[in-house]
PDB file of C-alpha atoms and ligand atoms in Angstrom:
ATOM      1  CA  MET F   1      12.158 -15.236   7.970  1.00 62.00           C
ATOM      2  CA  PHE F   2      10.952 -13.280   5.134  1.00 73.00           C
ATOM      3  CA  SER F   3      12.179 -15.446   2.843  1.00 82.00           C
ATOM      4  CA  TYR F   4       8.544 -15.638   0.891  1.00 89.00           C
ATOM      5  CA  ARG F   5       8.525 -12.959  -2.061  1.00 91.00           C
ATOM      6  CA  HIS F   6       4.706 -13.547  -3.612  1.00 89.00           C
ATOM      7  CA  ALA F   7       6.307 -12.007  -7.203  1.00 90.00           C
ATOM      8  CA  PHE F   8       7.241 -15.593  -7.609  1.00 92.00           C
ATOM      9  CA  HIS F   9       3.439 -16.680  -7.416  1.00 94.00           C
ATOM     10  CA  ALA F  10       1.548 -13.474  -9.126  1.00 96.00           C
ATOM     11  CA  GLY F  11      -1.163 -14.408 -11.032  1.00 97.00           C
ATOM     12  CA  ASN F  12      -0.777 -18.292 -10.295  1.00 97.00           C
ATOM     13  CA  HIS F  13      -3.730 -20.202  -9.228  1.00 97.00           C
ATOM     14  CA  ALA F  14      -4.368 -19.493  -6.342  1.00 98.00           C
ATOM     15  CA  ASP F  15      -3.978 -15.765  -6.618  1.00 98.00           C
ATOM     16  CA  VAL F  16      -6.663 -16.654  -9.404  1.00 98.00           C
ATOM     17  CA  LEU F  17      -9.248 -18.061  -6.775  1.00 98.00           C
ATOM     18  CA  LYS F  18      -8.360 -15.401  -4.063  1.00 98.00           C
ATOM     19  CA  HIS F  19      -8.672 -12.105  -6.060  1.00 98.00           C
ATOM     20  CA  LEU F  20     -11.960 -13.740  -7.868  1.00 98.00           C
ATOM     21  CA  VAL F  21     -13.533 -13.891  -4.508  1.00 99.00           C
ATOM     22  CA  LEU F  22     -12.436 -10.727  -3.049  1.00 99.00           C
ATOM     23  CA  ILE F  23     -13.691  -8.965  -6.182  1.00 98.00           C
ATOM     24  CA  ALA F  24     -17.408 -10.507  -5.953  1.00 98.00           C
ATOM     25  CA  THR F  25     -17.435  -9.763  -2.243  1.00 98.00           C
ATOM     26  CA  LEU F  26     -16.149  -6.164  -2.919  1.00 98.00           C
ATOM     27  CA  ARG F  27     -18.477  -5.555  -5.813  1.00 98.00           C
ATOM     28  CA  HIS F  28     -21.354  -6.107  -3.172  1.00 98.00           C
ATOM     29  CA  LEU F  29     -20.432  -4.546  -0.400  1.00 98.00           C
ATOM     30  CA  THR F  30     -19.776  -1.103  -2.604  1.00 98.00           C
ATOM     31  CA  GLN F  31     -23.417  -1.009  -3.773  1.00 97.00           C
ATOM     32  CA  LYS F  32     -24.094   0.721  -0.721  1.00 97.00           C
ATOM     33  CA  PRO F  33     -23.396   4.314  -0.669  1.00 97.00           C
ATOM     34  CA  THR F  34     -21.982   4.247   3.070  1.00 98.00           C
ATOM     35  CA  PRO F  35     -18.349   4.071   3.391  1.00 98.00           C
ATOM     36  CA  LEU F  36     -16.189   1.304   3.461  1.00 98.00           C
ATOM     37  CA  MET F  37     -13.173   0.054   5.316  1.00 98.00           C
ATOM     38  CA  ALA F  38     -10.387  -1.958   3.707  1.00 98.00           C
ATOM     39  CA  VAL F  39      -7.904  -3.756   5.380  1.00 99.00           C
ATOM     40  CA  ASP F  40      -5.207  -5.874   3.633  1.00 99.00           C
ATOM     41  CA  THR F  41      -3.262  -7.349   6.526  1.00 98.00           C
ATOM     42  CA  HIS F  42      -0.619  -9.032   4.311  1.00 98.00           C
ATOM     43  CA  ALA F  43      -0.396  -6.878   1.675  1.00 98.00           C
ATOM     44  CA  GLY F  44       2.562  -7.768  -0.670  1.00 98.00           C
ATOM     45  CA  ALA F  45       4.147  -5.203  -3.285  1.00 97.00           C
ATOM     46  CA  GLY F  46       1.004  -4.328  -4.392  1.00 98.00           C
ATOM     47  CA  VAL F  47       1.280  -4.996  -8.251  1.00 97.00           C
ATOM     48  CA  TYR F  48       3.986  -7.507 -10.013  1.00 97.00           C
ATOM     49  CA  ARG F  49       5.813  -7.545 -13.615  1.00 95.00           C
ATOM     50  CA  LEU F  50       4.804 -10.825 -15.144  1.00 95.00           C
ATOM     51  CA  ASP F  51       7.935 -10.838 -17.849  1.00 91.00           C
ATOM     52  CA  GLY F  52      10.039  -9.696 -14.636  1.00 84.00           C
ATOM     53  CA  ASP F  53      13.019 -12.383 -13.559  1.00 85.00           C
ATOM     54  CA  GLN F  54      10.761 -13.859 -10.535  1.00 82.00           C
ATOM     55  CA  ALA F  55       7.848 -14.577 -12.442  1.00 82.00           C
ATOM     56  CA  GLU F  56       9.360 -15.934 -15.136  1.00 80.00           C
ATOM     57  CA  THR F  57      11.645 -18.237 -12.873  1.00 80.00           C
ATOM     58  CA  SER F  58       8.715 -19.750 -11.611  1.00 84.00           C
ATOM     59  CA  GLY F  59       6.471 -19.734 -14.373  1.00 89.00           C
ATOM     60  CA  GLU F  60       3.546 -19.759 -12.066  1.00 93.00           C
ATOM     61  CA  ALA F  61       1.211 -17.462 -13.916  1.00 95.00           C
ATOM     62  CA  GLN F  62       1.452 -19.606 -17.309  1.00 94.00           C
ATOM     63  CA  ASP F  63      -1.013 -21.995 -14.881  1.00 95.00           C
ATOM     64  CA  GLY F  64      -2.967 -19.370 -13.794  1.00 97.00           C
ATOM     65  CA  ILE F  65      -3.764 -15.825 -15.386  1.00 97.00           C
ATOM     66  CA  VAL F  66      -2.052 -16.474 -18.246  1.00 96.00           C
ATOM     67  CA  LYS F  67      -3.469 -19.698 -19.223  1.00 96.00           C
ATOM     68  CA  LEU F  68      -7.473 -18.374 -18.052  1.00 97.00           C
ATOM     69  CA  VAL F  69      -6.501 -15.221 -20.861  1.00 97.00           C
ATOM     70  CA  ALA F  70      -5.275 -17.381 -23.275  1.00 96.00           C
ATOM     71  CA  ALA F  71      -8.234 -19.642 -23.238  1.00 97.00           C
ATOM     72  CA  GLY F  72     -10.672 -16.871 -24.489  1.00 95.00           C
ATOM     73  CA  LEU F  73     -13.455 -18.254 -22.705  1.00 96.00           C
ATOM     74  CA  ALA F  74     -16.451 -17.455 -24.655  1.00 96.00           C
ATOM     75  CA  ASP F  75     -19.264 -16.986 -22.224  1.00 97.00           C
ATOM     76  CA  PRO F  76     -17.225 -16.423 -18.939  1.00 98.00           C
ATOM     77  CA  ALA F  77     -19.431 -16.338 -15.576  1.00 98.00           C
ATOM     78  CA  PRO F  78     -20.258 -12.593 -14.662  1.00 98.00           C
ATOM     79  CA  ALA F  79     -17.748 -13.040 -11.454  1.00 98.00           C
ATOM     80  CA  LEU F  80     -14.916 -14.695 -13.680  1.00 98.00           C
ATOM     81  CA  ALA F  81     -15.675 -11.562 -16.407  1.00 98.00           C
ATOM     82  CA  ASP F  82     -15.203  -9.454 -13.719  1.00 98.00           C
ATOM     83  CA  TYR F  83     -11.988 -10.576 -12.704  1.00 98.00           C
ATOM     84  CA  LEU F  84     -10.716 -10.825 -16.023  1.00 98.00           C
ATOM     85  CA  GLU F  85     -11.829  -6.705 -16.809  1.00 98.00           C
ATOM     86  CA  VAL F  86     -10.217  -5.879 -13.523  1.00 98.00           C
ATOM     87  CA  VAL F  87      -6.795  -7.601 -14.711  1.00 98.00           C
ATOM     88  CA  ALA F  88      -6.877  -6.486 -18.376  1.00 97.00           C
ATOM     89  CA  SER F  89      -7.325  -2.944 -16.768  1.00 97.00           C
ATOM     90  CA  PHE F  90      -3.777  -2.904 -15.642  1.00 97.00           C
ATOM     91  CA  ASN F  91      -2.602  -4.007 -19.267  1.00 97.00           C
ATOM     92  CA  ARG F  92      -2.558  -2.310 -22.583  1.00 92.00           C
ATOM     93  CA  GLU F  93      -2.250  -5.668 -24.554  1.00 85.00           C
ATOM     94  CA  ASP F  94      -4.402  -8.804 -24.284  1.00 83.00           C
ATOM     95  CA  ARG F  95      -1.464 -10.752 -22.766  1.00 88.00           C
ATOM     96  CA  PRO F  96      -1.166  -9.580 -19.513  1.00 94.00           C
ATOM     97  CA  ARG F  97       2.384  -8.345 -18.376  1.00 95.00           C
ATOM     98  CA  LEU F  98       1.309  -6.749 -15.358  1.00 96.00           C
ATOM     99  CA  TYR F  99      -0.609  -8.770 -12.143  1.00 97.00           C
ATOM    100  CA  PRO F 100      -2.274  -6.458  -9.982  1.00 98.00           C
ATOM    101  CA  GLY F 101      -1.668  -7.826  -6.213  1.00 98.00           C
ATOM    102  CA  SER F 102      -4.492  -7.150  -3.669  1.00 98.00           C
ATOM    103  CA  PRO F 103      -3.880  -3.734  -2.839  1.00 98.00           C
ATOM    104  CA  PHE F 104      -4.376  -3.053  -6.670  1.00 98.00           C
ATOM    105  CA  VAL F 105      -7.740  -4.738  -6.996  1.00 98.00           C
ATOM    106  CA  ILE F 106      -9.088  -3.271  -3.793  1.00 98.00           C
ATOM    107  CA  GLN F 107      -7.748   0.242  -4.349  1.00 98.00           C
ATOM    108  CA  LYS F 108      -9.291  -0.115  -8.013  1.00 98.00           C
ATOM    109  CA  LEU F 109     -13.197  -1.218  -6.550  1.00 98.00           C
ATOM    110  CA  LEU F 110     -13.275   1.323  -3.783  1.00 98.00           C
ATOM    111  CA  ARG F 111     -14.768   4.865  -4.216  1.00 98.00           C
ATOM    112  CA  ALA F 112     -13.605   8.148  -3.552  1.00 97.00           C
ATOM    113  CA  GLU F 113     -17.065   9.684  -3.512  1.00 96.00           C
ATOM    114  CA  ALA F 114     -18.185   7.124  -0.759  1.00 97.00           C
ATOM    115  CA  ARG F 115     -14.980   7.923   1.511  1.00 97.00           C
ATOM    116  CA  ASP F 116     -14.129   4.364   1.254  1.00 98.00           C
ATOM    117  CA  LYS F 117     -10.612   3.567   2.961  1.00 98.00           C
ATOM    118  CA  LEU F 118      -7.862   1.383   2.236  1.00 98.00           C
ATOM    119  CA  LYS F 119      -5.288   0.407   4.880  1.00 98.00           C
ATOM    120  CA  LEU F 120      -2.491  -1.694   4.045  1.00 98.00           C
ATOM    121  CA  PHE F 121      -0.057  -3.809   5.979  1.00 98.00           C
ATOM    122  CA  GLU F 122       3.726  -5.152   5.392  1.00 98.00           C
ATOM    123  CA  MET F 123       6.617  -6.446   6.808  1.00 97.00           C
ATOM    124  CA  HIS F 124       9.096  -7.252   3.899  1.00 96.00           C
ATOM    125  CA  PRO F 125      12.024  -4.777   3.860  1.00 96.00           C
ATOM    126  CA  THR F 126      12.065  -4.922  -0.061  1.00 96.00           C
ATOM    127  CA  ASP F 127       8.342  -5.643  -0.581  1.00 97.00           C
ATOM    128  CA  ILE F 128       7.302  -2.532   1.612  1.00 98.00           C
ATOM    129  CA  LYS F 129       9.124   0.126  -0.417  1.00 98.00           C
ATOM    130  CA  ALA F 130       7.900  -1.503  -3.834  1.00 97.00           C
ATOM    131  CA  LEU F 131       4.409  -1.317  -2.053  1.00 98.00           C
ATOM    132  CA  VAL F 132       4.774   2.423  -1.061  1.00 98.00           C
ATOM    133  CA  GLY F 133       6.032   3.291  -4.221  1.00 98.00           C
ATOM    134  CA  HIS F 134       3.283   1.155  -6.306  1.00 98.00           C
ATOM    135  CA  MET F 135       0.315   2.759  -4.446  1.00 98.00           C
ATOM    136  CA  ALA F 136       1.585   6.568  -5.250  1.00 97.00           C
ATOM    137  CA  GLN F 137       1.364   5.545  -8.323  1.00 96.00           C
ATOM    138  CA  LEU F 138      -2.341   5.794  -8.167  1.00 96.00           C
ATOM    139  CA  GLU F 139      -2.232   8.467  -6.769  1.00 95.00           C
ATOM    140  CA  ALA F 140      -5.198   7.870  -4.158  1.00 96.00           C
ATOM    141  CA  GLY F 141      -4.279  10.383  -1.703  1.00 95.00           C
ATOM    142  CA  ARG F 142      -5.986   9.913   1.792  1.00 95.00           C
ATOM    143  CA  GLN F 143      -7.822   7.302   0.809  1.00 98.00           C
ATOM    144  CA  VAL F 144      -4.470   4.167   1.431  1.00 98.00           C
ATOM    145  CA  SER F 145      -2.428   4.164   4.039  1.00 98.00           C
ATOM    146  CA  VAL F 146       0.219   2.327   4.061  1.00 98.00           C
ATOM    147  CA  ALA F 147       2.487   0.502   7.449  1.00 98.00           C
ATOM    148  CA  ARG F 148       5.304  -1.562   7.770  1.00 98.00           C
ATOM    149  CA  GLN F 149       3.870  -3.340  10.737  1.00 98.00           C
ATOM    150  CA  ASP F 150       2.561  -6.669  11.367  1.00 98.00           C
ATOM    151  CA  GLY F 151      -0.988  -6.745  10.352  1.00 98.00           C
ATOM    152  CA  PHE F 152      -2.353  -9.429  12.550  1.00 98.00           C
ATOM    153  CA  GLU F 153      -1.590  -6.840  15.420  1.00 98.00           C
ATOM    154  CA  SER F 154      -2.355  -3.821  13.698  1.00 98.00           C
ATOM    155  CA  LEU F 155      -5.498  -5.115  12.659  1.00 98.00           C
ATOM    156  CA  LYS F 156      -6.897  -4.733  16.427  1.00 98.00           C
ATOM    157  CA  ALA F 157      -6.649  -1.084  16.646  1.00 98.00           C
ATOM    158  CA  LEU F 158      -8.931  -0.423  13.575  1.00 98.00           C
ATOM    159  CA  LEU F 159     -11.751  -2.622  15.102  1.00 98.00           C
ATOM    160  CA  PRO F 160     -14.527  -1.569  15.293  1.00 98.00           C
ATOM    161  CA  PRO F 161     -14.231   0.948  12.356  1.00 98.00           C
ATOM    162  CA  PRO F 162     -15.750   4.264  12.595  1.00 97.00           C
ATOM    163  CA  GLN F 163     -17.566   3.505   9.186  1.00 94.00           C
ATOM    164  CA  ARG F 164     -18.989   0.646  10.872  1.00 97.00           C
ATOM    165  CA  ARG F 165     -18.314  -1.780   7.433  1.00 98.00           C
ATOM    166  CA  ALA F 166     -15.302  -3.465   7.155  1.00 98.00           C
ATOM    167  CA  LEU F 167     -13.860  -6.035   4.704  1.00 98.00           C
ATOM    168  CA  VAL F 168     -10.424  -7.372   6.052  1.00 99.00           C
ATOM    169  CA  LEU F 169      -8.198  -9.603   3.658  1.00 99.00           C
ATOM    170  CA  ILE F 170      -5.623 -11.794   5.620  1.00 98.00           C
ATOM    171  CA  ASP F 171      -3.297 -13.323   3.294  1.00 98.00           C
ATOM    172  CA  PRO F 172      -0.157 -14.523   5.118  1.00 98.00           C
ATOM    173  CA  SER F 173       2.505 -16.420   3.317  1.00 96.00           C
ATOM    174  CA  TYR F 174       2.521 -19.419   5.910  1.00 97.00           C
ATOM    175  CA  GLU F 175       6.015 -19.764   5.948  1.00 92.00           C
ATOM    176  CA  ILE F 176       6.097 -20.046   9.365  1.00 93.00           C
ATOM    177  CA  LYS F 177       3.961 -22.130  11.539  1.00 94.00           C
ATOM    178  CA  SER F 178       2.463 -20.346  13.477  1.00 97.00           C
ATOM    179  CA  ASP F 179       0.493 -18.250  10.914  1.00 98.00           C
ATOM    180  CA  TYR F 180      -1.906 -20.775  11.099  1.00 98.00           C
ATOM    181  CA  THR F 181      -2.644 -20.156  14.476  1.00 98.00           C
ATOM    182  CA  LYS F 182      -2.519 -16.413  14.212  1.00 98.00           C
ATOM    183  CA  VAL F 183      -4.851 -16.405  11.647  1.00 98.00           C
ATOM    184  CA  SER F 184      -7.418 -18.399  14.409  1.00 98.00           C
ATOM    185  CA  ALA F 185      -6.459 -15.997  16.684  1.00 98.00           C
ATOM    186  CA  CYS F 186      -6.992 -12.993  14.441  1.00 98.00           C
ATOM    187  CA  ILE F 187     -10.416 -14.067  13.697  1.00 99.00           C
ATOM    188  CA  GLN F 188     -11.303 -14.913  17.144  1.00 98.00           C
ATOM    189  CA  ASP F 189     -10.413 -11.798  18.212  1.00 98.00           C
ATOM    190  CA  SER F 190     -12.010  -9.478  15.273  1.00 98.00           C
ATOM    191  CA  LEU F 191     -15.193 -11.207  15.527  1.00 98.00           C
ATOM    192  CA  LYS F 192     -15.197  -9.798  19.061  1.00 98.00           C
ATOM    193  CA  ARG F 193     -14.252  -6.429  18.303  1.00 98.00           C
ATOM    194  CA  PHE F 194     -16.369  -6.164  15.155  1.00 98.00           C
ATOM    195  CA  ALA F 195     -19.016  -9.292  14.589  1.00 98.00           C
ATOM    196  CA  THR F 196     -20.474  -7.495  11.160  1.00 98.00           C
ATOM    197  CA  GLY F 197     -17.257  -7.326   9.145  1.00 98.00           C
ATOM    198  CA  THR F 198     -16.628  -9.427   6.268  1.00 99.00           C
ATOM    199  CA  TYR F 199     -13.222 -11.839   6.764  1.00 99.00           C
ATOM    200  CA  LEU F 200     -11.465 -13.428   4.104  1.00 99.00           C
ATOM    201  CA  VAL F 201      -9.183 -15.627   5.062  1.00 99.00           C
ATOM    202  CA  TRP F 202      -6.986 -17.660   1.876  1.00 98.00           C
ATOM    203  CA  TYR F 203      -4.721 -20.705   2.936  1.00 98.00           C
ATOM    204  CA  PRO F 204      -2.782 -23.415   1.226  1.00 98.00           C
ATOM    205  CA  ILE F 205      -4.138 -26.627   0.822  1.00 98.00           C
ATOM    206  CA  ILE F 206      -0.993 -29.075   1.787  1.00 97.00           C
ATOM    207  CA  PRO F 207       0.031 -31.790   3.437  1.00 95.00           C
ATOM    208  CA  ARG F 208       0.285 -30.262   6.629  1.00 95.00           C
ATOM    209  CA  PRO F 209      -1.931 -30.785  10.066  1.00 97.00           C
ATOM    210  CA  GLU F 210      -2.408 -27.272  10.542  1.00 97.00           C
ATOM    211  CA  ALA F 211      -3.140 -26.485   6.630  1.00 97.00           C
ATOM    212  CA  HIS F 212      -5.883 -28.891   7.330  1.00 97.00           C
ATOM    213  CA  ASP F 213      -7.406 -27.595  10.736  1.00 98.00           C
ATOM    214  CA  LEU F 214      -7.396 -23.937   9.554  1.00 98.00           C
ATOM    215  CA  PRO F 215     -10.690 -24.435   7.740  1.00 98.00           C
ATOM    216  CA  ARG F 216     -12.015 -26.231  10.757  1.00 98.00           C
ATOM    217  CA  ARG F 217     -11.405 -23.874  13.248  1.00 98.00           C
ATOM    218  CA  LEU F 218     -13.005 -21.187  11.398  1.00 98.00           C
ATOM    219  CA  LYS F 219     -16.080 -22.712  10.476  1.00 98.00           C
ATOM    220  CA  THR F 220     -16.154 -23.595  14.478  1.00 98.00           C
ATOM    221  CA  LEU F 221     -15.145 -19.623  15.328  1.00 98.00           C
ATOM    222  CA  ALA F 222     -18.103 -18.454  12.672  1.00 98.00           C
ATOM    223  CA  ASN F 223     -20.559 -20.978  13.814  1.00 98.00           C
ATOM    224  CA  GLN F 224     -19.553 -19.805  17.484  1.00 98.00           C
ATOM    225  CA  ALA F 225     -20.266 -16.094  16.852  1.00 98.00           C
ATOM    226  CA  GLY F 226     -23.669 -17.156  14.762  1.00 98.00           C
ATOM    227  CA  LYS F 227     -21.901 -15.885  11.631  1.00 98.00           C
ATOM    228  CA  PRO F 228     -22.711 -17.290   8.179  1.00 98.00           C
ATOM    229  CA  TRP F 229     -19.607 -18.538   6.518  1.00 98.00           C
ATOM    230  CA  LEU F 230     -18.571 -19.472   3.091  1.00 98.00           C
ATOM    231  CA  HIS F 231     -15.836 -21.700   2.127  1.00 98.00           C
ATOM    232  CA  ALA F 232     -14.605 -22.364  -1.542  1.00 98.00           C
ATOM    233  CA  THR F 233     -11.306 -24.513  -2.966  1.00 98.00           C
ATOM    234  CA  LEU F 234      -9.840 -24.871  -5.931  1.00 98.00           C
ATOM    235  CA  SER F 235      -7.610 -28.002  -6.730  1.00 98.00           C
ATOM    236  CA  VAL F 236      -5.752 -27.579 -10.145  1.00 97.00           C
ATOM    237  CA  GLY F 237      -4.406 -30.692  -9.468  1.00 95.00           C
ATOM    238  CA  GLN F 238      -1.052 -32.806 -10.043  1.00 90.00           C
ATOM    239  CA  ARG F 239       0.364 -31.992 -13.682  1.00 83.00           C
ATOM    240  CA  ASP F 240       0.132 -34.946 -16.032  1.00 70.00           C
ATOM    241  CA  GLU F 241       3.448 -35.240 -17.538  1.00 64.00           C
ATOM    242  CA  ALA F 242       5.846 -38.067 -18.636  1.00 51.00           C
ATOM    243  CA  PRO F 243       8.694 -37.934 -15.898  1.00 51.00           C
ATOM    244  CA  GLN F 244      11.791 -35.851 -17.731  1.00 48.00           C
ATOM    245  CA  ALA F 245      15.144 -37.364 -17.747  1.00 47.00           C
ATOM    246  CA  GLN F 246      16.963 -35.454 -14.964  1.00 45.00           C
ATOM    247  CA  MET F 247      20.236 -33.686 -16.181  1.00 45.00           C
ATOM    248  CA  PRO F 248      22.990 -32.469 -14.069  1.00 44.00           C
ATOM    249  CA  GLY F 249      22.760 -29.222 -12.770  1.00 41.00           C
ATOM    250  CA  ASP F 250      19.003 -29.484 -13.151  1.00 40.00           C
ATOM    251  CA  ALA F 251      16.984 -27.964 -10.037  1.00 38.00           C
ATOM    252  CA  PRO F 252      14.704 -31.059  -8.482  1.00 39.00           C
ATOM    253  CA  HIS F 253      11.418 -31.108  -9.604  1.00 41.00           C
ATOM    254  CA  ARG F 254       9.433 -29.407  -7.090  1.00 47.00           C
ATOM    255  CA  PRO F 255       5.157 -30.059  -8.272  1.00 59.00           C
ATOM    256  CA  GLY F 256       4.584 -26.397  -5.987  1.00 87.00           C
ATOM    257  CA  LEU F 257       1.218 -25.938  -4.911  1.00 95.00           C
ATOM    258  CA  THR F 258      -1.957 -27.464  -6.033  1.00 96.00           C
ATOM    259  CA  ALA F 259      -4.957 -26.233  -4.439  1.00 97.00           C
ATOM    260  CA  SER F 260      -5.901 -23.437  -2.058  1.00 98.00           C
ATOM    261  CA  GLY F 261      -8.924 -22.225  -0.510  1.00 98.00           C
ATOM    262  CA  MET F 262     -10.823 -19.083   0.704  1.00 98.00           C
ATOM    263  CA  PHE F 263     -12.728 -18.616   3.751  1.00 99.00           C
ATOM    264  CA  VAL F 264     -15.017 -15.995   3.901  1.00 99.00           C
ATOM    265  CA  ILE F 265     -17.056 -15.229   7.388  1.00 99.00           C
ATOM    266  CA  ASN F 266     -20.074 -12.433   6.557  1.00 98.00           C
ATOM    267  CA  PRO F 267     -20.118 -13.206   3.236  1.00 98.00           C
ATOM    268  CA  PRO F 268     -22.406 -11.395   0.951  1.00 98.00           C
ATOM    269  CA  HIS F 269     -25.620 -13.543   0.256  1.00 97.00           C
ATOM    270  CA  THR F 270     -24.432 -12.843  -3.652  1.00 96.00           C
ATOM    271  CA  LEU F 271     -21.121 -14.681  -3.436  1.00 98.00           C
ATOM    272  CA  LYS F 272     -22.420 -18.454  -3.109  1.00 98.00           C
ATOM    273  CA  PRO F 273     -24.613 -18.402  -6.347  1.00 98.00           C
ATOM    274  CA  VAL F 274     -22.060 -16.274  -8.323  1.00 98.00           C
ATOM    275  CA  LEU F 275     -18.892 -18.287  -7.190  1.00 98.00           C
ATOM    276  CA  ALA F 276     -21.245 -21.579  -7.968  1.00 98.00           C
ATOM    277  CA  ALA F 277     -21.139 -20.420 -11.671  1.00 98.00           C
ATOM    278  CA  ALA F 278     -17.797 -19.203 -11.973  1.00 98.00           C
ATOM    279  CA  LEU F 279     -15.632 -22.160 -10.183  1.00 98.00           C
ATOM    280  CA  PRO F 280     -16.714 -24.962 -12.519  1.00 98.00           C
ATOM    281  CA  GLN F 281     -15.142 -22.804 -15.598  1.00 98.00           C
ATOM    282  CA  LEU F 282     -11.837 -21.927 -13.675  1.00 98.00           C
ATOM    283  CA  LEU F 283     -11.424 -25.736 -13.068  1.00 98.00           C
ATOM    284  CA  GLN F 284     -12.174 -26.365 -16.609  1.00 97.00           C
ATOM    285  CA  VAL F 285      -9.170 -23.978 -17.752  1.00 98.00           C
ATOM    286  CA  LEU F 286      -6.636 -24.357 -14.663  1.00 98.00           C
ATOM    287  CA  GLY F 287      -7.451 -27.919 -13.977  1.00 97.00           C
ATOM    288  CA  ARG F 288      -4.275 -30.054 -14.549  1.00 94.00           C
ATOM    289  CA  GLY F 289      -4.365 -33.672 -13.994  1.00 90.00           C
ATOM    290  CA  ARG F 290      -4.907 -36.110 -10.998  1.00 92.00           C
ATOM    291  CA  GLY F 291      -6.845 -34.593  -7.631  1.00 93.00           C
ATOM    292  CA  LYS F 292      -8.399 -31.683  -9.416  1.00 97.00           C
ATOM    293  CA  GLY F 293     -11.535 -30.501  -8.221  1.00 98.00           C
ATOM    294  CA  GLN F 294     -13.492 -27.295  -6.782  1.00 98.00           C
ATOM    295  CA  THR F 295     -15.893 -27.354  -3.636  1.00 98.00           C
ATOM    296  CA  LEU F 296     -18.304 -24.750  -2.242  1.00 98.00           C
ATOM    297  CA  GLU F 297     -19.901 -24.764   0.724  1.00 98.00           C
ATOM    298  CA  SER F 298     -21.669 -22.878   3.206  1.00 98.00           C
ATOM    299  CA  GLY F 299     -23.171 -22.362   6.894  1.00 97.00           C
ATOM    300  CA  GLY F 300     -24.585 -20.110   9.431  1.00 91.00           C
TER     301      GLY F 300
HETATM  302  N1  LIG V 401      -2.248 -10.495  -0.457  1.00 75.04           N
HETATM  303  C1  LIG V 401      -1.276 -10.015  -1.475  1.00 75.04           C
HETATM  304  C2  LIG V 401      -2.016 -10.140  -2.668  1.00 75.04           C
HETATM  305  O1  LIG V 401      -2.965 -10.850  -2.898  1.00 75.04           O
HETATM  306  O2  LIG V 401      -1.629  -9.673  -3.722  1.00 75.04           O
HETATM  307  C3  LIG V 401      -0.133 -10.954  -1.398  1.00 75.04           C
HETATM  308  C4  LIG V 401       0.511 -11.353  -0.009  1.00 75.04           C
HETATM  309  S1  LIG V 401       1.516 -12.692   0.245  1.00 75.04           S
HETATM  310  C5  LIG V 401       0.699 -14.100  -0.297  1.00 75.04           C
HETATM  311  C6  LIG V 401       2.096 -12.334   2.022  1.00 75.04           C
HETATM  312  C7  LIG V 401       2.796 -10.799   2.361  1.00 75.04           C
HETATM  313  O3  LIG V 401       2.676 -10.732   3.925  1.00 75.04           O
HETATM  314  C8  LIG V 401       4.154 -11.358   2.038  1.00 75.04           C
HETATM  315  O4  LIG V 401       4.878 -10.455   1.409  1.00 75.04           O
HETATM  316  C9  LIG V 401       4.981 -11.013   3.232  1.00 75.04           C
HETATM  317  O5  LIG V 401       6.229 -10.557   3.188  1.00 75.04           O
HETATM  318  C10 LIG V 401       4.101 -10.371   3.936  1.00 75.04           C
HETATM  319  N2  LIG V 401       3.839 -10.510   5.508  1.00 75.04           N
HETATM  320  C11 LIG V 401       4.778 -11.624   6.376  1.00 75.04           C
HETATM  321  N3  LIG V 401       4.357 -11.687   7.842  1.00 75.04           N
HETATM  322  C12 LIG V 401       3.742 -10.179   7.941  1.00 75.04           C
HETATM  323  C13 LIG V 401       3.240  -9.571   9.050  1.00 75.04           C
HETATM  324  N4  LIG V 401       3.444 -10.175  10.247  1.00 75.04           N
HETATM  325  N5  LIG V 401       2.640  -8.777   8.742  1.00 75.04           N
HETATM  326  C14 LIG V 401       1.944  -8.179   7.294  1.00 75.04           C
HETATM  327  N6  LIG V 401       2.803  -8.551   6.460  1.00 75.04           N
HETATM  328  C15 LIG V 401       3.554  -9.634   6.522  1.00 75.04           C
END
């Protein structure tokens, strides 16, 4: 338990998809003047150094945000341009050295004047300390609360929110198989408590039955509740590389995650067209080889 550290994966293609969808959703929800409650059930450390040991060891950001920035797209789709601006706002140089995790991304888009609130949950003993320290640097005061508690369980007490408007990001590490069933149980319970909330679920696309079933279960839950949904996936595919000779002492080659999805219940009506313009550009830059592709479907 708790072997997962997001610092190794920060800014990879899955974070790019997740944070792009998160920003596009929040932009819409923060247009209304009424207050919004945002909940990040699995917050991580808040912000990450891309030149730190963990990110450099994995190199995953090189195939994600670093590649995207280096591509210098001449005419990025508005949602992609917005995402790149949010990342750039945490960096002084053109090359990103800091990567904002979901707590930093959400806090940046929330409005003090509208009295928006952000509730963060994290369980890892090291990451919770880092998260508390990082959030304190933002000096957001009572806008943000951070708790070392189970995000799935803690969400229950927050719904329905007094504001009657909520965005909930559910982004577990799925390091234990039970996370998949917990996500669907959490969505089922949350829709009963607060049917009009906007729920965003990130999941990995990997060859394991639980991962395969999750979007299907989420679709069923949304349909049963009579709520609209949107499902976006990005697969960067396998690396087209000639096999390298293995040297004594080399780590065995690990292909890593090649695809992930975002499932959104009660998406803003603007989200689908915005993603339809951005996802092909993401794929064009981040696609690597065999199996690459993107999908966007909606229902309800
Ligand atoms: N949402 C973050 C972002 O986008 O920057 C990344 C989160 S990472 C994928 C998942 C995090 O959930 C890890 O930091 C892990 O320690 C934490 N975690 C695992 N189980 C948890 C639980 N039951 N409640 C809250 N956090 C948990």
